[in-house]
Short mmCIF file of C-alpha atoms in Angstrom, two decimals:
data_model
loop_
_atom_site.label_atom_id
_atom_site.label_comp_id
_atom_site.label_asym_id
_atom_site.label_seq_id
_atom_site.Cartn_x
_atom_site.Cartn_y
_atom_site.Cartn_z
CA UNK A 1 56.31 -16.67 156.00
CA UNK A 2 56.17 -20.42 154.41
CA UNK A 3 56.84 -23.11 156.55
CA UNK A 4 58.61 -26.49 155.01
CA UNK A 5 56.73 -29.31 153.31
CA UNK A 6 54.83 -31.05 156.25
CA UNK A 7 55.50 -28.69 158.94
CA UNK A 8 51.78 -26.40 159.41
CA UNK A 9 51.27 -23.82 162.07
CA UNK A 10 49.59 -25.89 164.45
CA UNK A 11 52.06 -28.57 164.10
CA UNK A 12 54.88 -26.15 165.16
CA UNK A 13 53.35 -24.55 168.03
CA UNK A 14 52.10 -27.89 169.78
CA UNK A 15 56.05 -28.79 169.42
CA UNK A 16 57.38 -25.80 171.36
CA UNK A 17 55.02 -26.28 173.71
CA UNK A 18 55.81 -29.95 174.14
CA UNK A 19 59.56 -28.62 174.74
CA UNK A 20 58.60 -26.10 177.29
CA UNK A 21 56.84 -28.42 179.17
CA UNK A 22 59.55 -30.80 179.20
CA UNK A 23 61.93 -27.53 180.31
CA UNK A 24 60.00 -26.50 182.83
CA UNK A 25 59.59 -30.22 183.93
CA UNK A 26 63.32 -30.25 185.17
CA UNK A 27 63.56 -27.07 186.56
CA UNK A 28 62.66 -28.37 190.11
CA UNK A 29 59.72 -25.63 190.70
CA UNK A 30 57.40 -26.80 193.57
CA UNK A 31 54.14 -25.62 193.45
CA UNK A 32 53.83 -23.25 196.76
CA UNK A 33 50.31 -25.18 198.15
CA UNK A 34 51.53 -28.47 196.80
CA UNK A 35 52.60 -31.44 198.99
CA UNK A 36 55.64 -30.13 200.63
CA UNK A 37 55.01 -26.24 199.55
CA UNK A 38 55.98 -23.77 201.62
CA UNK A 39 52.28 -22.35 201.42
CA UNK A 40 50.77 -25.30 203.40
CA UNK A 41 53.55 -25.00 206.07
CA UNK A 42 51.67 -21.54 206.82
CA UNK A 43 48.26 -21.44 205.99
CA UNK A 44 46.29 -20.91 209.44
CA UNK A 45 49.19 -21.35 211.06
CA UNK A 46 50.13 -17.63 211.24
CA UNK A 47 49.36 -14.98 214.07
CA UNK A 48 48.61 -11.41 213.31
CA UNK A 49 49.33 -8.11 215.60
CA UNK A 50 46.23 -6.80 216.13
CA UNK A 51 45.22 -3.51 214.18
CA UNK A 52 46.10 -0.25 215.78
CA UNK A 53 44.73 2.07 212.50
CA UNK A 54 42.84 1.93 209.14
CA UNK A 55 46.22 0.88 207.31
CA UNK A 56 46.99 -2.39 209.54
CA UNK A 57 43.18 -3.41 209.18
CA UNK A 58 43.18 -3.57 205.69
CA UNK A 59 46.76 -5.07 205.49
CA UNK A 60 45.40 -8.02 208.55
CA UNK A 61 42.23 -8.33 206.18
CA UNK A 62 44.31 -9.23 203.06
CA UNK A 63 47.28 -11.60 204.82
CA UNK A 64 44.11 -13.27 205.92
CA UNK A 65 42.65 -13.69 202.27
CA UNK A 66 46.25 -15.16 201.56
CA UNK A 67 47.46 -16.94 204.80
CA UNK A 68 44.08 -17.99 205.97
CA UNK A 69 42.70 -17.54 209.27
CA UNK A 70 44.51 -18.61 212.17
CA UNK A 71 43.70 -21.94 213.25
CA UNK A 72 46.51 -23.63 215.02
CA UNK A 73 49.31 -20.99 214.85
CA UNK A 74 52.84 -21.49 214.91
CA UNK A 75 54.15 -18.79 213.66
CA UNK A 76 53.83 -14.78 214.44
CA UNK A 77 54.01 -11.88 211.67
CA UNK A 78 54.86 -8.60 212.44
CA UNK A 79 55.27 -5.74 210.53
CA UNK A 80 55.61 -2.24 210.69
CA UNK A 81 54.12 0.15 208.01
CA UNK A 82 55.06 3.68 206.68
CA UNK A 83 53.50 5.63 204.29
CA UNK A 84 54.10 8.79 203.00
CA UNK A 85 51.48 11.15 200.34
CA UNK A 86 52.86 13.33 198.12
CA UNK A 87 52.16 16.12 195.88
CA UNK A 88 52.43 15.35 192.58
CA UNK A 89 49.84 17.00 189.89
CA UNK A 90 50.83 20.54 190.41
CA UNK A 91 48.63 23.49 188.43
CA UNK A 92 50.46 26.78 187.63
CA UNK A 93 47.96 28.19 190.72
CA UNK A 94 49.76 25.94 193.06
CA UNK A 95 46.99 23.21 193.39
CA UNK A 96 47.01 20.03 194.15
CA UNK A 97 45.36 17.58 191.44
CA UNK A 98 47.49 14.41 192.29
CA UNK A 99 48.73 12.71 195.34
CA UNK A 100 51.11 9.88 194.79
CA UNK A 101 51.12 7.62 197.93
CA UNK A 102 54.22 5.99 198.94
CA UNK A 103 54.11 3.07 201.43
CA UNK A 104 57.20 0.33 203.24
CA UNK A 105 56.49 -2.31 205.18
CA UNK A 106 59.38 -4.11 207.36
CA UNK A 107 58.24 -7.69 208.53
CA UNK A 108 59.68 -10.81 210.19
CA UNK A 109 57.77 -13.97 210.59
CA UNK A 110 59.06 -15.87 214.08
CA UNK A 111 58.24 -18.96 215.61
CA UNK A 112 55.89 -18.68 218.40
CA UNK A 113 57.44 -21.43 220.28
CA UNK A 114 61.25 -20.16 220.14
CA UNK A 115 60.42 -16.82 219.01
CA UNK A 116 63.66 -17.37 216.23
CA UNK A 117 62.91 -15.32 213.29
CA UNK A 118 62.50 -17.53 210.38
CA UNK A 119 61.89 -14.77 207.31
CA UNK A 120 61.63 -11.08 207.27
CA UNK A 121 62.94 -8.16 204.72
CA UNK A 122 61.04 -4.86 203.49
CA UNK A 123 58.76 -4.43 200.37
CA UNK A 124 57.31 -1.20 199.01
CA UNK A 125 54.96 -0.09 196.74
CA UNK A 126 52.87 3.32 195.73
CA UNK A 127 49.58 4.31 194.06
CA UNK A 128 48.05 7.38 193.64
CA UNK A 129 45.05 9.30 193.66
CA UNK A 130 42.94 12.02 192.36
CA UNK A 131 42.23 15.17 194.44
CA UNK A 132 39.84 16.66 191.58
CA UNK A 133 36.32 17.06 193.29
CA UNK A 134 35.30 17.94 196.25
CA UNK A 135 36.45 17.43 199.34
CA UNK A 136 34.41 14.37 199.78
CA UNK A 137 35.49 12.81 196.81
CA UNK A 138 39.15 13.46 197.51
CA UNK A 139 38.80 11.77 201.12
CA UNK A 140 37.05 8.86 199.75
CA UNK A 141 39.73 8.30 196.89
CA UNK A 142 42.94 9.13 199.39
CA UNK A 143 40.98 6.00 201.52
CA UNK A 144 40.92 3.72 198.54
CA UNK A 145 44.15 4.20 197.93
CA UNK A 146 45.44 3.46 201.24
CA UNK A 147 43.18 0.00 200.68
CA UNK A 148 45.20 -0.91 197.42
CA UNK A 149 48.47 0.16 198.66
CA UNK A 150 47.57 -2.53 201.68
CA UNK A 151 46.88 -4.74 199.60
CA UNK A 152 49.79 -4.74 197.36
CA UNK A 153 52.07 -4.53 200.08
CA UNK A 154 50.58 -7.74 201.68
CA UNK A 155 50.69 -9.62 198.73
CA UNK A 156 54.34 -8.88 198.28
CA UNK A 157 54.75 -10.34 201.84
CA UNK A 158 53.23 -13.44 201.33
CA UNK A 159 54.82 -14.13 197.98
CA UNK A 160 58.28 -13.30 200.29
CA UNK A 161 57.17 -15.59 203.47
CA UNK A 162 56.50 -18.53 200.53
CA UNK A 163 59.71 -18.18 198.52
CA UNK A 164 61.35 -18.41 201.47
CA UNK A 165 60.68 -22.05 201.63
CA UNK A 166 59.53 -22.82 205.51
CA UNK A 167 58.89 -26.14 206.83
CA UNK A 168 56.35 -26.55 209.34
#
């Protein structure tokens, strides 16, 4: 493709960059941990249940990673999780070579001092895992999977509790 006289590659791409920037410059985004971001509002400032099984340890460990620890807290997250395994690499004999694991989680995030619920909603997720090996192998990859289903499942909470746009 030929460009017109005077225009080069370099010259074209810095220019739709330059207009992005100026798009995105009126579009009234607010970065979440920048002054006045919702992320500030909770960082520390959020209470956990305490863990009752493997599944809510790893999910507490993560919203900790993302909320920070509590320091002063203000608010209170709860959250109730479901998962679910099932069968899904099938041989002809009827065995199991694939799990797919399914998991919900239902939250609401109140205030500790009115106990009004401020955000809340239900996000879901799956991942799967091999059951090729022995039985070892199998346990240890269903358990890793649990882990990254937490995970993801946390991370879609947080990215809820900070679009929702709270004010401390």
């Amino acid at each position: 493709m030929s460009l017109p006289d005077g225009l080069t590659r370099r010259g074209l791409l810095l220019g739709a960059g330059a207009w992005a920037g100026l798009a995105l410059a009126g579009c009234a985004l607010t970065p979440a941990y920048g002054p006045g971001g919702s992320g500030r509002a909770l960082y520390g400032r959020v209470a956990l249940r305490a863990p009752d099984d493997v599944d809510s340890f790893a999910m507490n460990g993560r919203l900790i990673e993302r909320l920070g620890p509590e320091n002063d807290a203000e608010f209170a997250l709860d959250y109730r999780l479901t998962t679910a395994s099932l069968a899904q690499g099938i041989t002809r004999d009827e065995v199991t070579t694939r799990y797919s694991l399914n998991g919900t989680a239902d939250f609401s995030l109140s205030r500790l001092d009115t106990g009004a619920v401020v955000a809340g909603g239900r996000v879901s997720s799956f991942t799967s895992y091999s059951a090729i090996g022995t039985s070892i192998a199998t346990l240890s990859a269903e358990r890793d999977a649990h882990e990254r289903l937490m995970v993801m499942l946390a991370d879609q909470i947080v990215t809820r509790l900070l679009a929702s746009k709270l004010t401390s």
